[in-house]
Each structure stands twice: as C-alpha cells, then as structure tokens.
C-alpha positions as YAML, in Angstrom:
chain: A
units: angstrom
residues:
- id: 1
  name: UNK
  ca: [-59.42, -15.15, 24.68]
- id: 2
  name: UNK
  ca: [-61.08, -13.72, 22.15]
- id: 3
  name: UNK
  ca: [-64.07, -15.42, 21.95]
- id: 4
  name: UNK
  ca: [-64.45, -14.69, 25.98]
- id: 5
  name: UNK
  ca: [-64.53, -11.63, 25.45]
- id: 6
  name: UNK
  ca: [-67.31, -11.99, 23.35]
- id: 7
  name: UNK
  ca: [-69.45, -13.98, 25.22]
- id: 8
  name: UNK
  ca: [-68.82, -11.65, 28.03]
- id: 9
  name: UNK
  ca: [-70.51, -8.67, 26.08]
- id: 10
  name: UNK
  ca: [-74.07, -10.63, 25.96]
- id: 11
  name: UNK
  ca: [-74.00, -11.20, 30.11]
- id: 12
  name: UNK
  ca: [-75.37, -8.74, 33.12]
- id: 13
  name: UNK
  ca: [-72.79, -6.64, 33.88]
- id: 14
  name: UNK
  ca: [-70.85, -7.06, 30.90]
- id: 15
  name: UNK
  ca: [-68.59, -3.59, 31.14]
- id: 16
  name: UNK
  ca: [-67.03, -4.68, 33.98]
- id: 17
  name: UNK
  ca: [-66.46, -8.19, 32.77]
- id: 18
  name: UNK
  ca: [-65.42, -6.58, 29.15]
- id: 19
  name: UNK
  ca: [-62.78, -4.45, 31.07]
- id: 20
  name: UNK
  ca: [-61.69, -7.26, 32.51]
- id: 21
  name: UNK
  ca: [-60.84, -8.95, 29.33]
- id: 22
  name: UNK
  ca: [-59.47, -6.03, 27.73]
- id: 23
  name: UNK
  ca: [-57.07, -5.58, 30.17]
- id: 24
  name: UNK
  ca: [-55.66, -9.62, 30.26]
- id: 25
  name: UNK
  ca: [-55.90, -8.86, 25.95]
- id: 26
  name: UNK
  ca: [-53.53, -5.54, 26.65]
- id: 27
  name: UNK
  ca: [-51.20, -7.74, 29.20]
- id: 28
  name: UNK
  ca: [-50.85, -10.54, 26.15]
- id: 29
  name: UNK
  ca: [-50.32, -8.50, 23.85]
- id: 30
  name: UNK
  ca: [-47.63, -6.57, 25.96]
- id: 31
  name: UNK
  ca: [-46.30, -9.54, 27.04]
- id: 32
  name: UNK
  ca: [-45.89, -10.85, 23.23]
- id: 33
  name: UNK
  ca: [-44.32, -7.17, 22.23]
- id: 34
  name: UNK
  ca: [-41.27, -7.92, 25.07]
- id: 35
  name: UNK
  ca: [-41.17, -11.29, 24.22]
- id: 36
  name: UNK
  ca: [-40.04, -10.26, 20.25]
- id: 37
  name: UNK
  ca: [-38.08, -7.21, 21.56]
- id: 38
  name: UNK
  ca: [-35.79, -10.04, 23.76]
- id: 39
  name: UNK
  ca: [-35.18, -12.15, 20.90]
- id: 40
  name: UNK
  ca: [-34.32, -9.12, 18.43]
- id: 41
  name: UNK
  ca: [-30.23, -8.49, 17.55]
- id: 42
  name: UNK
  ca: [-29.73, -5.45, 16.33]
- id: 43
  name: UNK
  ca: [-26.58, -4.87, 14.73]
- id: 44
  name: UNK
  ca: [-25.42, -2.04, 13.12]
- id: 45
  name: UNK
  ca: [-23.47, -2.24, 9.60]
- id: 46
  name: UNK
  ca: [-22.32, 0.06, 6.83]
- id: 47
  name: UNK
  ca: [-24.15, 0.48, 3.78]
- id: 48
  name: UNK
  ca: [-21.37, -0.84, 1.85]
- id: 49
  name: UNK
  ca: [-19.88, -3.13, 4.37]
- id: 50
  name: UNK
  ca: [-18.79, -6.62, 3.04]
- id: 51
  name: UNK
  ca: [-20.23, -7.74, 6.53]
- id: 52
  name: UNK
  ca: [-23.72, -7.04, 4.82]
- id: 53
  name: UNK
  ca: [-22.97, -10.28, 3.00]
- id: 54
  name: UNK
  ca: [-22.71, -12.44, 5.59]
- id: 55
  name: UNK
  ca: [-26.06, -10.47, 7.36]
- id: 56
  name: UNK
  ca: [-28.11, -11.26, 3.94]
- id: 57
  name: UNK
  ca: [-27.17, -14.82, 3.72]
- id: 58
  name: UNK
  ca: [-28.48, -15.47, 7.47]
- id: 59
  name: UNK
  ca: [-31.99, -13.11, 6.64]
- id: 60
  name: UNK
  ca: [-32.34, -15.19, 3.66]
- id: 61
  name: UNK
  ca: [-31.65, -18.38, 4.51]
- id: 62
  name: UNK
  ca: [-33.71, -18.01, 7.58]
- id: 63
  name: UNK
  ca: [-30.81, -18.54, 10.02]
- id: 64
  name: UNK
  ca: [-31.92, -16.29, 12.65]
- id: 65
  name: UNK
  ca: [-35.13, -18.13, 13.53]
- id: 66
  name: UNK
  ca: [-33.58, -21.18, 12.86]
- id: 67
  name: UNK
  ca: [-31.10, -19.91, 16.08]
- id: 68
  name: UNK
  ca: [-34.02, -18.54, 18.16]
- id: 69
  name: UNK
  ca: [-33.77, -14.81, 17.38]
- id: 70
  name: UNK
  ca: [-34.54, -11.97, 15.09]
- id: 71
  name: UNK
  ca: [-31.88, -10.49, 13.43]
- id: 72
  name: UNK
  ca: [-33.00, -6.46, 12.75]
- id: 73
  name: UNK
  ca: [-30.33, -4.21, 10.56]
- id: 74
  name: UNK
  ca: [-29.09, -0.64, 11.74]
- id: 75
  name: UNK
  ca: [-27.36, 0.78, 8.32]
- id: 76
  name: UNK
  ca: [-25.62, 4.13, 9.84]
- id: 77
  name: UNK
  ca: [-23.05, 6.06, 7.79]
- id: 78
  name: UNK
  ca: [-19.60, 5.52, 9.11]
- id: 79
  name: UNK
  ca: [-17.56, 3.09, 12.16]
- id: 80
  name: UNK
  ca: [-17.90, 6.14, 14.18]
- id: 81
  name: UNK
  ca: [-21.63, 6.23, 14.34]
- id: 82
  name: UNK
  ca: [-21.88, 2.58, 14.69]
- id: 83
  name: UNK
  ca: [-19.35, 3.02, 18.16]
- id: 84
  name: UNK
  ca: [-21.53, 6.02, 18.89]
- id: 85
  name: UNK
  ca: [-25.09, 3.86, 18.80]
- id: 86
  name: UNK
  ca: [-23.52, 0.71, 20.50]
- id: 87
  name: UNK
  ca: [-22.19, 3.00, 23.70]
- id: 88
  name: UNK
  ca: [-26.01, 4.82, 23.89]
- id: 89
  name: UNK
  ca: [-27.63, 1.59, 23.54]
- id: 90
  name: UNK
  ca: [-29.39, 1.67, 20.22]
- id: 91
  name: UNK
  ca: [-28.07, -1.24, 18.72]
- id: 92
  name: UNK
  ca: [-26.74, -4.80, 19.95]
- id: 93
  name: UNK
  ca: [-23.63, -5.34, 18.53]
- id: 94
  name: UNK
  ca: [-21.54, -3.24, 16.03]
- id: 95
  name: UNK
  ca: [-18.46, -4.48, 13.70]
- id: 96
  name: UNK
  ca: [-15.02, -3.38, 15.07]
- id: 97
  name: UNK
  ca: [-11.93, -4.95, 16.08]
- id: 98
  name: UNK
  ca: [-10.62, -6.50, 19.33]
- id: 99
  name: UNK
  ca: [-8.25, -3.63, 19.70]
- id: 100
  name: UNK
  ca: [-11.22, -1.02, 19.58]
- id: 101
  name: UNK
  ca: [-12.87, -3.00, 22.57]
- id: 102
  name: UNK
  ca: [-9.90, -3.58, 24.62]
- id: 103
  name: UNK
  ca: [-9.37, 0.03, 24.51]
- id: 104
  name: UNK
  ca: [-13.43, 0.62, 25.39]
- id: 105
  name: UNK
  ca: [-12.82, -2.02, 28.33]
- id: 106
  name: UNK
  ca: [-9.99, 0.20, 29.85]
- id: 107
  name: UNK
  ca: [-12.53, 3.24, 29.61]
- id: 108
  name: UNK
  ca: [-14.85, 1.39, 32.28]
- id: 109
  name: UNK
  ca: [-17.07, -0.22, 29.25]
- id: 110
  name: UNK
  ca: [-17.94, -4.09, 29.78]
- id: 111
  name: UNK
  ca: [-17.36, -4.98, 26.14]
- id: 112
  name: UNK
  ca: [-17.29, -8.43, 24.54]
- id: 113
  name: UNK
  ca: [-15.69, -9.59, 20.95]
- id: 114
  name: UNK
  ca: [-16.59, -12.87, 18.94]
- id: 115
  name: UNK
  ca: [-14.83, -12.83, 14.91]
- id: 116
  name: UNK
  ca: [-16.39, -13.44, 12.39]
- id: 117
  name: UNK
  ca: [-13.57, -13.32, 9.86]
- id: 118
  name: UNK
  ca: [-9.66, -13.24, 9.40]
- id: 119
  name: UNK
  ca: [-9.30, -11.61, 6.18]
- id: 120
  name: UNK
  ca: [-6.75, -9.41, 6.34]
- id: 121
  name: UNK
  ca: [-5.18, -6.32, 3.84]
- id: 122
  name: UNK
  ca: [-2.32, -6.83, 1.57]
- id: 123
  name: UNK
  ca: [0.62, -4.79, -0.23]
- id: 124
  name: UNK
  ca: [-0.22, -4.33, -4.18]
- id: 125
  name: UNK
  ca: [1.39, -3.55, -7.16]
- id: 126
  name: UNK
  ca: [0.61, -2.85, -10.41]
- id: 127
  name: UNK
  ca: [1.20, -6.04, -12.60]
- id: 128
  name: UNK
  ca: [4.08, -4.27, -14.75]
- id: 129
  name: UNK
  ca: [5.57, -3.39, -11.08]
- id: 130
  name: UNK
  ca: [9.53, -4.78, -10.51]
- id: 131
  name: UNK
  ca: [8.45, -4.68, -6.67]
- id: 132
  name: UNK
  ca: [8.85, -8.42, -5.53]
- id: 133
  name: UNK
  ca: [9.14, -7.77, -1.57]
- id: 134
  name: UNK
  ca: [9.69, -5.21, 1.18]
- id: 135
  name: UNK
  ca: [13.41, -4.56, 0.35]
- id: 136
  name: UNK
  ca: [12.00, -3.34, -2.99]
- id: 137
  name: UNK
  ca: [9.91, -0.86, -1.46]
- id: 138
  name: UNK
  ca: [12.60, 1.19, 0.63]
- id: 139
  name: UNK
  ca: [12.41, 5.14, -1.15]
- id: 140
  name: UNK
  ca: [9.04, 3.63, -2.96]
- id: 141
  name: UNK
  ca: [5.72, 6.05, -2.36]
- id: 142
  name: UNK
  ca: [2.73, 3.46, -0.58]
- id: 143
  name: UNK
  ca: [-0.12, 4.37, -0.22]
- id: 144
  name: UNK
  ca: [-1.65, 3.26, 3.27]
- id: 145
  name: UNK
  ca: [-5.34, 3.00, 3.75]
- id: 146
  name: UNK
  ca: [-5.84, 4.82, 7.25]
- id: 147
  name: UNK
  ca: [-3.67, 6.49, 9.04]
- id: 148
  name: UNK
  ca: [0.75, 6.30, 10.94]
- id: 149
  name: UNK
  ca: [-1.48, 3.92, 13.17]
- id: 150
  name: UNK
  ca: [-3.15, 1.59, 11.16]
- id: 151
  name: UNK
  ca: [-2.38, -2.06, 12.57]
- id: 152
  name: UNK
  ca: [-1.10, -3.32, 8.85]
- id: 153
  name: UNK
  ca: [1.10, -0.47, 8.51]
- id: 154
  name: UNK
  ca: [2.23, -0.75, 11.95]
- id: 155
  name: UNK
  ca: [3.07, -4.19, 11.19]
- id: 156
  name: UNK
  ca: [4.43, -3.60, 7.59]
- id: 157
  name: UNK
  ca: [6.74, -1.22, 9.68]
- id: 158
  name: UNK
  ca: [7.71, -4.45, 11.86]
- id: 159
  name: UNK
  ca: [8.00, -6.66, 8.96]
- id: 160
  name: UNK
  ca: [10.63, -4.36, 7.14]
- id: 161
  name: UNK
  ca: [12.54, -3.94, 9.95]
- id: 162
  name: UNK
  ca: [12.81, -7.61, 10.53]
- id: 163
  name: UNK
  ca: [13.34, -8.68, 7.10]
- id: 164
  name: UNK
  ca: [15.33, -6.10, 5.45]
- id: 165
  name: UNK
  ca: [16.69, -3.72, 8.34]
- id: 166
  name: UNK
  ca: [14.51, -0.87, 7.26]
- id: 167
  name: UNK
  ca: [11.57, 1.48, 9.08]
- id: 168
  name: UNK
  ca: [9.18, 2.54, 5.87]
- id: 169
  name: UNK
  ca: [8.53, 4.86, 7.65]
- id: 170
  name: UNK
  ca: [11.43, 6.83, 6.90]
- id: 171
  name: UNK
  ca: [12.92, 4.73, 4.23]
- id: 172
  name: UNK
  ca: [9.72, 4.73, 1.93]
- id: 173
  name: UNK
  ca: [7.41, 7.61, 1.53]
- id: 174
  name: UNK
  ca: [4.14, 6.82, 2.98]
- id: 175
  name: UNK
  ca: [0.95, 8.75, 1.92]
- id: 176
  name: UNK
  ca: [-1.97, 8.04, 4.17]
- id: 177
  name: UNK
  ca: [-5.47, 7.87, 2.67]
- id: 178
  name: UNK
  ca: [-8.92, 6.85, 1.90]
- id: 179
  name: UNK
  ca: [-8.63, 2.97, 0.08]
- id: 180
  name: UNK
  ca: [-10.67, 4.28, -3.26]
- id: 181
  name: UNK
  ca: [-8.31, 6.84, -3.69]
- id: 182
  name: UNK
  ca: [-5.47, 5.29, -3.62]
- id: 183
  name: UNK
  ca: [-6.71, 2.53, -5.24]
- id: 184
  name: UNK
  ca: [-7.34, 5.11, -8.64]
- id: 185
  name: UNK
  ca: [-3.55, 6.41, -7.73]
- id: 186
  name: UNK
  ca: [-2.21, 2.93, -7.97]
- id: 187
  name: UNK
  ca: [-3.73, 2.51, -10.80]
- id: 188
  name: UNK
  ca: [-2.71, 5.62, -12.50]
- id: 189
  name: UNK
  ca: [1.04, 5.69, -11.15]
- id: 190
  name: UNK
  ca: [1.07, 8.30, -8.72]
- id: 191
  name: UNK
  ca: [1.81, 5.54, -6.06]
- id: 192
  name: UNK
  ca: [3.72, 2.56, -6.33]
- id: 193
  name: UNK
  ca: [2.14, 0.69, -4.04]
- id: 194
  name: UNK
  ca: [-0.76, 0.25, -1.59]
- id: 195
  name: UNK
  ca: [-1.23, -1.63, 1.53]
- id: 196
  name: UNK
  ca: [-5.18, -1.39, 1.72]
- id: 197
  name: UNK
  ca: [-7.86, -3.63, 3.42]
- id: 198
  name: UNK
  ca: [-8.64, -7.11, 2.14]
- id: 199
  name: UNK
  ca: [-11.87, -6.34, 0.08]
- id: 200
  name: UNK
  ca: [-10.02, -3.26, -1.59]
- id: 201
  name: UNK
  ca: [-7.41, -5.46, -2.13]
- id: 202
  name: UNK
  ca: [-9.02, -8.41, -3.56]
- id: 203
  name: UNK
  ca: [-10.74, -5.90, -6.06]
- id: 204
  name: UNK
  ca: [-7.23, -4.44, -7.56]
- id: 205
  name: UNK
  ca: [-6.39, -8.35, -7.86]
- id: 206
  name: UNK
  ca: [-9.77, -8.87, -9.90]
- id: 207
  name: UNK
  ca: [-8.35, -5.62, -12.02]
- id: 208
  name: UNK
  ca: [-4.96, -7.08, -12.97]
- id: 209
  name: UNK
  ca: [-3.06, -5.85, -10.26]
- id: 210
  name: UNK
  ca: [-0.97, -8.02, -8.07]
- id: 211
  name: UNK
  ca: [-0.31, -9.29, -4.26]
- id: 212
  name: UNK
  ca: [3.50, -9.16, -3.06]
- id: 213
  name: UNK
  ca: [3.00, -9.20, 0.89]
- id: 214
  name: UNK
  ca: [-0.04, -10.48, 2.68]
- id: 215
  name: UNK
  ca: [-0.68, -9.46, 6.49]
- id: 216
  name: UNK
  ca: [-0.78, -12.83, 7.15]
- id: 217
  name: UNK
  ca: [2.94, -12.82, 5.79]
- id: 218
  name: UNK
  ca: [3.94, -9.95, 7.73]
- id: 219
  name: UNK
  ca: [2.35, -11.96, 11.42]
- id: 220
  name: UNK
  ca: [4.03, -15.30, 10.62]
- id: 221
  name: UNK
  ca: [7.58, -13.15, 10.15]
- id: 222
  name: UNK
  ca: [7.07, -11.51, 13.26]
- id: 223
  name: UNK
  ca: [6.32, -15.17, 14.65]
- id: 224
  name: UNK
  ca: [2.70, -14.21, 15.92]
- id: 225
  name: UNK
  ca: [0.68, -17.58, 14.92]
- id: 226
  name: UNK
  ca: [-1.83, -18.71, 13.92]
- id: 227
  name: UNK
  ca: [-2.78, -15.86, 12.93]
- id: 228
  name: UNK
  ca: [-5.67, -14.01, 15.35]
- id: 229
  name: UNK
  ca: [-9.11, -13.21, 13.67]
- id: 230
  name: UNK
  ca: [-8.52, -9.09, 14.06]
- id: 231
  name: UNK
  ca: [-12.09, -8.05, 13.10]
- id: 232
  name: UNK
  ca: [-15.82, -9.21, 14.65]
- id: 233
  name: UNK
  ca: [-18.81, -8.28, 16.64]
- id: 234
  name: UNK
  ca: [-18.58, -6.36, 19.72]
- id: 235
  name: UNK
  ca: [-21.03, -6.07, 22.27]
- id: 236
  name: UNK
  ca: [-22.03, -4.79, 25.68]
- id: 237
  name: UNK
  ca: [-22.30, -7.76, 27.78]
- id: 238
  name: UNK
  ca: [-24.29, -5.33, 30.36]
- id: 239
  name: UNK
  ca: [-26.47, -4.28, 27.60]
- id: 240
  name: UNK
  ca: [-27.90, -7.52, 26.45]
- id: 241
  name: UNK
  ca: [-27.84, -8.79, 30.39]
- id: 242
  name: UNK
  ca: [-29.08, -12.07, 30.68]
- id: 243
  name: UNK
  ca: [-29.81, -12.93, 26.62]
- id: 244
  name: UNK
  ca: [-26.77, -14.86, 26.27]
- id: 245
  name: UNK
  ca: [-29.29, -17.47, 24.41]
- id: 246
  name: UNK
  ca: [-30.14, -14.71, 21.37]
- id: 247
  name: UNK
  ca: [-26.50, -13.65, 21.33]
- id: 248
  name: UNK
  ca: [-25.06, -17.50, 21.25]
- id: 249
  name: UNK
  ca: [-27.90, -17.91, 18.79]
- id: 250
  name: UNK
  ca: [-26.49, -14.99, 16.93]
- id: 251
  name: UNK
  ca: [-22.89, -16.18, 16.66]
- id: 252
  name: UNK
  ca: [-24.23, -20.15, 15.68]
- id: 253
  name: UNK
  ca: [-25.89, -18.36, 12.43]
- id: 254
  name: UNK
  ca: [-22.63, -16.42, 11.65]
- id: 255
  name: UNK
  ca: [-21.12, -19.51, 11.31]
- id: 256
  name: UNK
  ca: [-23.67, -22.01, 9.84]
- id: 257
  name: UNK
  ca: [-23.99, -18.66, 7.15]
- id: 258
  name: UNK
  ca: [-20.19, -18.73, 6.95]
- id: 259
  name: UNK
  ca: [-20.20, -22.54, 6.07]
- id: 260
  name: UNK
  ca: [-22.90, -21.50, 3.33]
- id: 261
  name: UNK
  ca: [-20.44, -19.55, 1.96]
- id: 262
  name: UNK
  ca: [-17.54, -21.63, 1.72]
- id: 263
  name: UNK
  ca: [-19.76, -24.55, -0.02]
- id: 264
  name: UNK
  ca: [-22.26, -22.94, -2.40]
- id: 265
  name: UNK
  ca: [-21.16, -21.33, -5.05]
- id: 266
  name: UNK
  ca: [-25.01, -20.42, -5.49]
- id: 267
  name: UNK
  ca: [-25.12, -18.38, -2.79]
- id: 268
  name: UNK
  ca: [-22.05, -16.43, -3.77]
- id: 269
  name: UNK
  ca: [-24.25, -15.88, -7.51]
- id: 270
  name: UNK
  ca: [-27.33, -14.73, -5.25]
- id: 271
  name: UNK
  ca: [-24.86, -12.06, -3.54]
- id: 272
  name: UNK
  ca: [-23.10, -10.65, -6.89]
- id: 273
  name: UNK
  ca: [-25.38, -7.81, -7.16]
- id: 274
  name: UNK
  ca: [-25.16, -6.81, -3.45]
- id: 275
  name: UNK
  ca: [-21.34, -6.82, -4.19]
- id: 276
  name: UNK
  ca: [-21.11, -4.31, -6.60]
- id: 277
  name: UNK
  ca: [-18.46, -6.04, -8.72]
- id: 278
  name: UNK
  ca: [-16.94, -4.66, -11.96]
- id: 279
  name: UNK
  ca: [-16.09, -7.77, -13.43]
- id: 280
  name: UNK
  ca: [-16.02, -11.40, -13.69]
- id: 281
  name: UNK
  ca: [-12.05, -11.89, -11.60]
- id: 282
  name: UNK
  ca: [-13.36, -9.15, -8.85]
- id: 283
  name: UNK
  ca: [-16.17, -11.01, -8.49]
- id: 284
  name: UNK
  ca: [-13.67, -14.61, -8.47]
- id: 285
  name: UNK
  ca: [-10.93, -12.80, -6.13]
- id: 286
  name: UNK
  ca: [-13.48, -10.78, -3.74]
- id: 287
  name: UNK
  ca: [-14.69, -14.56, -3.31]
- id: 288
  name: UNK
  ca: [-12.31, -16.41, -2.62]
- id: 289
  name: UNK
  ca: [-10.07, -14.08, -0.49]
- id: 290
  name: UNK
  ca: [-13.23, -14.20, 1.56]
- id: 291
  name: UNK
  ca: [-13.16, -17.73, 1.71]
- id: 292
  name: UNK
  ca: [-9.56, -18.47, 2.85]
- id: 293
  name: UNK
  ca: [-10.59, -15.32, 5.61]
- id: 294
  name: UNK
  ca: [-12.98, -17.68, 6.93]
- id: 295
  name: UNK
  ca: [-13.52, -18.55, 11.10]
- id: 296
  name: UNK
  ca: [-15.00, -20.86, 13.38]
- id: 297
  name: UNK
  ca: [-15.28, -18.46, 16.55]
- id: 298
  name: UNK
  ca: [-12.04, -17.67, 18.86]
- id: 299
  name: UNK
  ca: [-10.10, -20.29, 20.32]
- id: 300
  name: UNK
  ca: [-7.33, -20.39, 23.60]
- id: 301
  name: UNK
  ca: [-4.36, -20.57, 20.47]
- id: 302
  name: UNK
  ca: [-5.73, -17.40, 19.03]
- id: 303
  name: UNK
  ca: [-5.86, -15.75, 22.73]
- id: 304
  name: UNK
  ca: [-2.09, -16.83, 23.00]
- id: 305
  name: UNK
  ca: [-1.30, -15.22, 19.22]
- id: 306
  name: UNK
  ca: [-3.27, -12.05, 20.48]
- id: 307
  name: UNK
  ca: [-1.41, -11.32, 23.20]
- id: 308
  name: UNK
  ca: [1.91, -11.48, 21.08]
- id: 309
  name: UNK
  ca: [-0.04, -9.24, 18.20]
- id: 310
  name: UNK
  ca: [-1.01, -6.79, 21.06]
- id: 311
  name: UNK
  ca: [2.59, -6.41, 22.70]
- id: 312
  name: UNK
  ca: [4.11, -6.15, 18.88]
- id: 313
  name: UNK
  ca: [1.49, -3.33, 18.51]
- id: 314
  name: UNK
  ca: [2.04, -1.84, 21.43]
- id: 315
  name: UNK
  ca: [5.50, -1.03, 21.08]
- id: 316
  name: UNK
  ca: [5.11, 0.05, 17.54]
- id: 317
  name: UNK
  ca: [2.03, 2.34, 18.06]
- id: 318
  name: UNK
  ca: [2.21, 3.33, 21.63]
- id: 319
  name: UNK
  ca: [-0.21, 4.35, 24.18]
- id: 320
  name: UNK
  ca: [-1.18, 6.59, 21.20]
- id: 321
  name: UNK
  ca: [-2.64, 3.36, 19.31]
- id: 322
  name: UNK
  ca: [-4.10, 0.87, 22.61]
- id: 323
  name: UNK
  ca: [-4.90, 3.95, 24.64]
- id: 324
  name: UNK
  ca: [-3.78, 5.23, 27.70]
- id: 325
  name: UNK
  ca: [-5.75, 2.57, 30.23]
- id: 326
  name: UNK
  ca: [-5.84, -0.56, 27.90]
- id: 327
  name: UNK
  ca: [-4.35, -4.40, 28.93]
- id: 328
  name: UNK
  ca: [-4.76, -7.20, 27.41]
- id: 329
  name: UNK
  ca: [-7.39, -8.70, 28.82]
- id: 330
  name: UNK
  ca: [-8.16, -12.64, 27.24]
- id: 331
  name: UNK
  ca: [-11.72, -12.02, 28.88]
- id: 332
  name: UNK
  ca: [-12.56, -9.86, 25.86]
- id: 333
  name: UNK
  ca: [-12.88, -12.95, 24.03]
- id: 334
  name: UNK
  ca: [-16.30, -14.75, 23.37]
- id: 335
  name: UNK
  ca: [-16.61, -18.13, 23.23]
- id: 336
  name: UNK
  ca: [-19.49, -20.47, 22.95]
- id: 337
  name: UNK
  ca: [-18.79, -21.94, 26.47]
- id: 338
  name: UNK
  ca: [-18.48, -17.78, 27.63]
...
C-alpha cells in the first residue's frame, strides 16, 4: 500500500491519485483501530483486589492473546465505582457477585455472571481463644466484615439457629465493620471473634490466629451443596453484543491462569510482592486458601445449590437484601456452551 502510494506521487495527476491512496491508508488504518477495540476486555478491578492476581498471571503469561483478545485493566477506587463504570459502559466486565446481578437483572439490566472462584470468609479466633463452635459464641462480641446483610453473616445467623437454637443476632453482640479494623481488634481483644472475607481471613491464619467455622461449613449445615461459586465476572451481555468469541476467550484464560496457579509454585513466588504479605505463613495460608477456592466455570449442580442459597437468603435478608424486583433467574449463569 505503501509503496503505491509512492509510485503514485511520480505519475500525471498524482494529487488525485495520492488522495486516493490516502484515503484507502485512513480506511486501513481505521479498520485496524476497530479491529483491536473488538478484541479488547476491559475489566475493572481494585487496586488491592486479590482478583489482580489472577489478571497478572494471564498479562504475563500471555493468556489473553493466546485466547484471541486483549485484556486492558480499569483500577477504580471502590465496588461502587466499578458497578457505576460497568452500567455507563466504560468497562467490560466488573467483579461482583451473582446476587448483585440478579438484583441488576430485576432493574431491567441484561446482566451475565461466570465465577472465577469459591473462596469463601470464615469465623476466627485468636489462638489462646476457648471458642470451638457457634454455641461458644452466643453473648460473644464478632466482628462482621460488612454490614446486618452480609451473605456470611446472614448465613452464620442460619447456621446458629440450626445448630445450636440461637439467632447471633440477638444472642451475640455483633459489631459491623471494615475487615482491617477488625482484624487489629481481634488481634488486640476488643472482639472475640471475626467473620471476615477469605483473603482477610487467610491473613489472621498466617498471623497465628485460628479458623473455627468456614462458610463452606455453615452451606453444607444448611444442606445447600456443593457449594455455589458466590463471586465472578459480570457483564452486560447487550454491551459486548455479538463478541461472545473475546468474552469465551476471556473466561478460557481465567481458567488456564487458574490451573497455573494450582500447579506452579513459581508463579505463586512471582506474585509475592503484588500480595503484600507480612510473612512467610500469610504468604503459605493466602495461597493455599486460594487454591482449595479454586473453579472450573458454573455447572447445572451449582445452578440447583444456587437456587437453595438464594431462597435461604431470601428469607433471612428480605427484599431488603435481593431487592424488591429480583428472581432467581438460572439464565444469569454463563457457561461455555451460553
């Protein structure tokens, strides 16, 4: 094309012929600029995020390309910007929960899920603690990371009732929170326990501090198995229109990074800085509660667990928690075949 153009300079009536040119040079190059801005995912994340982990091993490792697309970061400052950018169509896909889209999807939005991991929070103690379950908690201060509707407390709530006849609601004295403070009030003994994320969790463990009741405890004694994946990326299915390649793309390299992961312990020792790790057992627990966390994509089992998570929820939270318009809808749920 380029050497056309050339030649065309040196012949009668070249302007007209250069124009020419130019303008088939402008249409490539147009052409070429759509062509990257189909294949790019944009996905927003928190700076802090432990899903950055899984986004650096697929940049690195070229897994993107590999899958046909570009993978392009959006860091923003907190889940509500992230919501805020996917709904005015600045990024692709944002990190949230299926409950968060269900809840979208009864607003009119077209959303779309896929997980990407079922680690889940935990209840912890201090290692000197004499807490051993939930009976031990009743008239015990916990500290809850969130809010009276966070899903694990709503299902701690639903776990003491079931196994020891008590609400901890009322029986224990919950103070609601962010998970670094409490964590530092754990620590110190202002609380005697805290029911925090997995990552928050896993870095009290690496401190010294112990695990009494697992989420995934608190599901299989409310008899909602397996377990469903809770947390993954959400999407606009109207938004990306007819890339379904670059998004099934997207989700192959989430889990061909994921298998990384579980494998090499290299790539866990490439990642320790980007982890921010105090210490030798953080680093060990933060790794391998993210390992047994670990998913394959969503499955018709998990669909029929969801359902049963979503009713339990329901009735604990109210159309305060799912929102006044939201069903359970197994649509929500991505598959590869989707």
């Amino acid at each position: 094309m380029l050497q056309a153009f050339a030649r065309s300079l040196s012949r009668p009536f070249s302007f007209l012929r250069a124009a020419a040119v130019a303008v088939a040079l402008l249409a490539v190059a147009v052409t070429a600029d759509r062509a990257a801005a189909a294949d790019a995912i944009r996905v927003a994340v928190l700076k802090f995020g432990t899903v950055n982990w899984l986004m650096d091993v697929i940049k690195t490792n070229g897994l993107d390309a590999k899958n046909g697309y570009a993978l392009e970061l959006v860091e923003l400052a907190g889940r509500d910007a992230t919501t805020v950018a996917l709904q005015a169509g600045d990024v692709d896909l944002i990190t949230a929960d299926w409950f968060w889209a269900l809840r979208a999807r009864g607003e009119g939005e077209d959303m779309m899920f896929a997980p990407y991991s079922a680690a889940l929070g935990a209840v912890i103690v201090r290692g000197d603690s004499d807490i051993k379950g939930v009976k031990d908690l009743v008239g015990k201060k916990i500290g809850v990371a969130g809010g009276p509707l966070d899903k694990s407390w709503l299902l701690l709530r639903g776990y003491g009732e079931k196994e020891a006849g008590v609400d901890l609601a009322s029986a224990a004295e919950p103070v609601f929170g962010a998970p670094p403070l409490l964590n530092e009030q754990l620590k110190n003994g202002s609380l005697d326990a805290v029911l925090t994320y997995w990552h928050f969790a896993a870095r009290l463990e690496g401190s010294g501090l112990k695990q009494i009741i697992g989420v995934p405890e608190m599901m299989d004694a409310l008899e909602i198995e397996p377990n469903p994946p809770l947390v993954g990326f959400v999407w606009r299915s109207s938004q990306l229109g007819d890339r379904g390649a670059a998004v099934a793309g997207f989700m192959k390299s989430v889990v061909e990074a994921n298998r990384l992961l579980a494998t090499s312990d290299a790539e866990w020792d490439r990642l320790r800085p980007l982890m921010q790790v105090d210490s030798d057992a953080e680093f060990a627990a933060l790794k391998t509660r993210y390992r047994e966390g670990m998913v394959e994509g969503w499955s018709a089992a998990y669909t029929g667990s969801a359902d049963k998570l979503y009713q339990t929820l329901e009735t604990l939270g109210g159309e305060t928690l799912v929102g006044p318009k939201s069903t359970f809808e197994p649509s929500v749920f991505w598959m590869p075949s989707s």
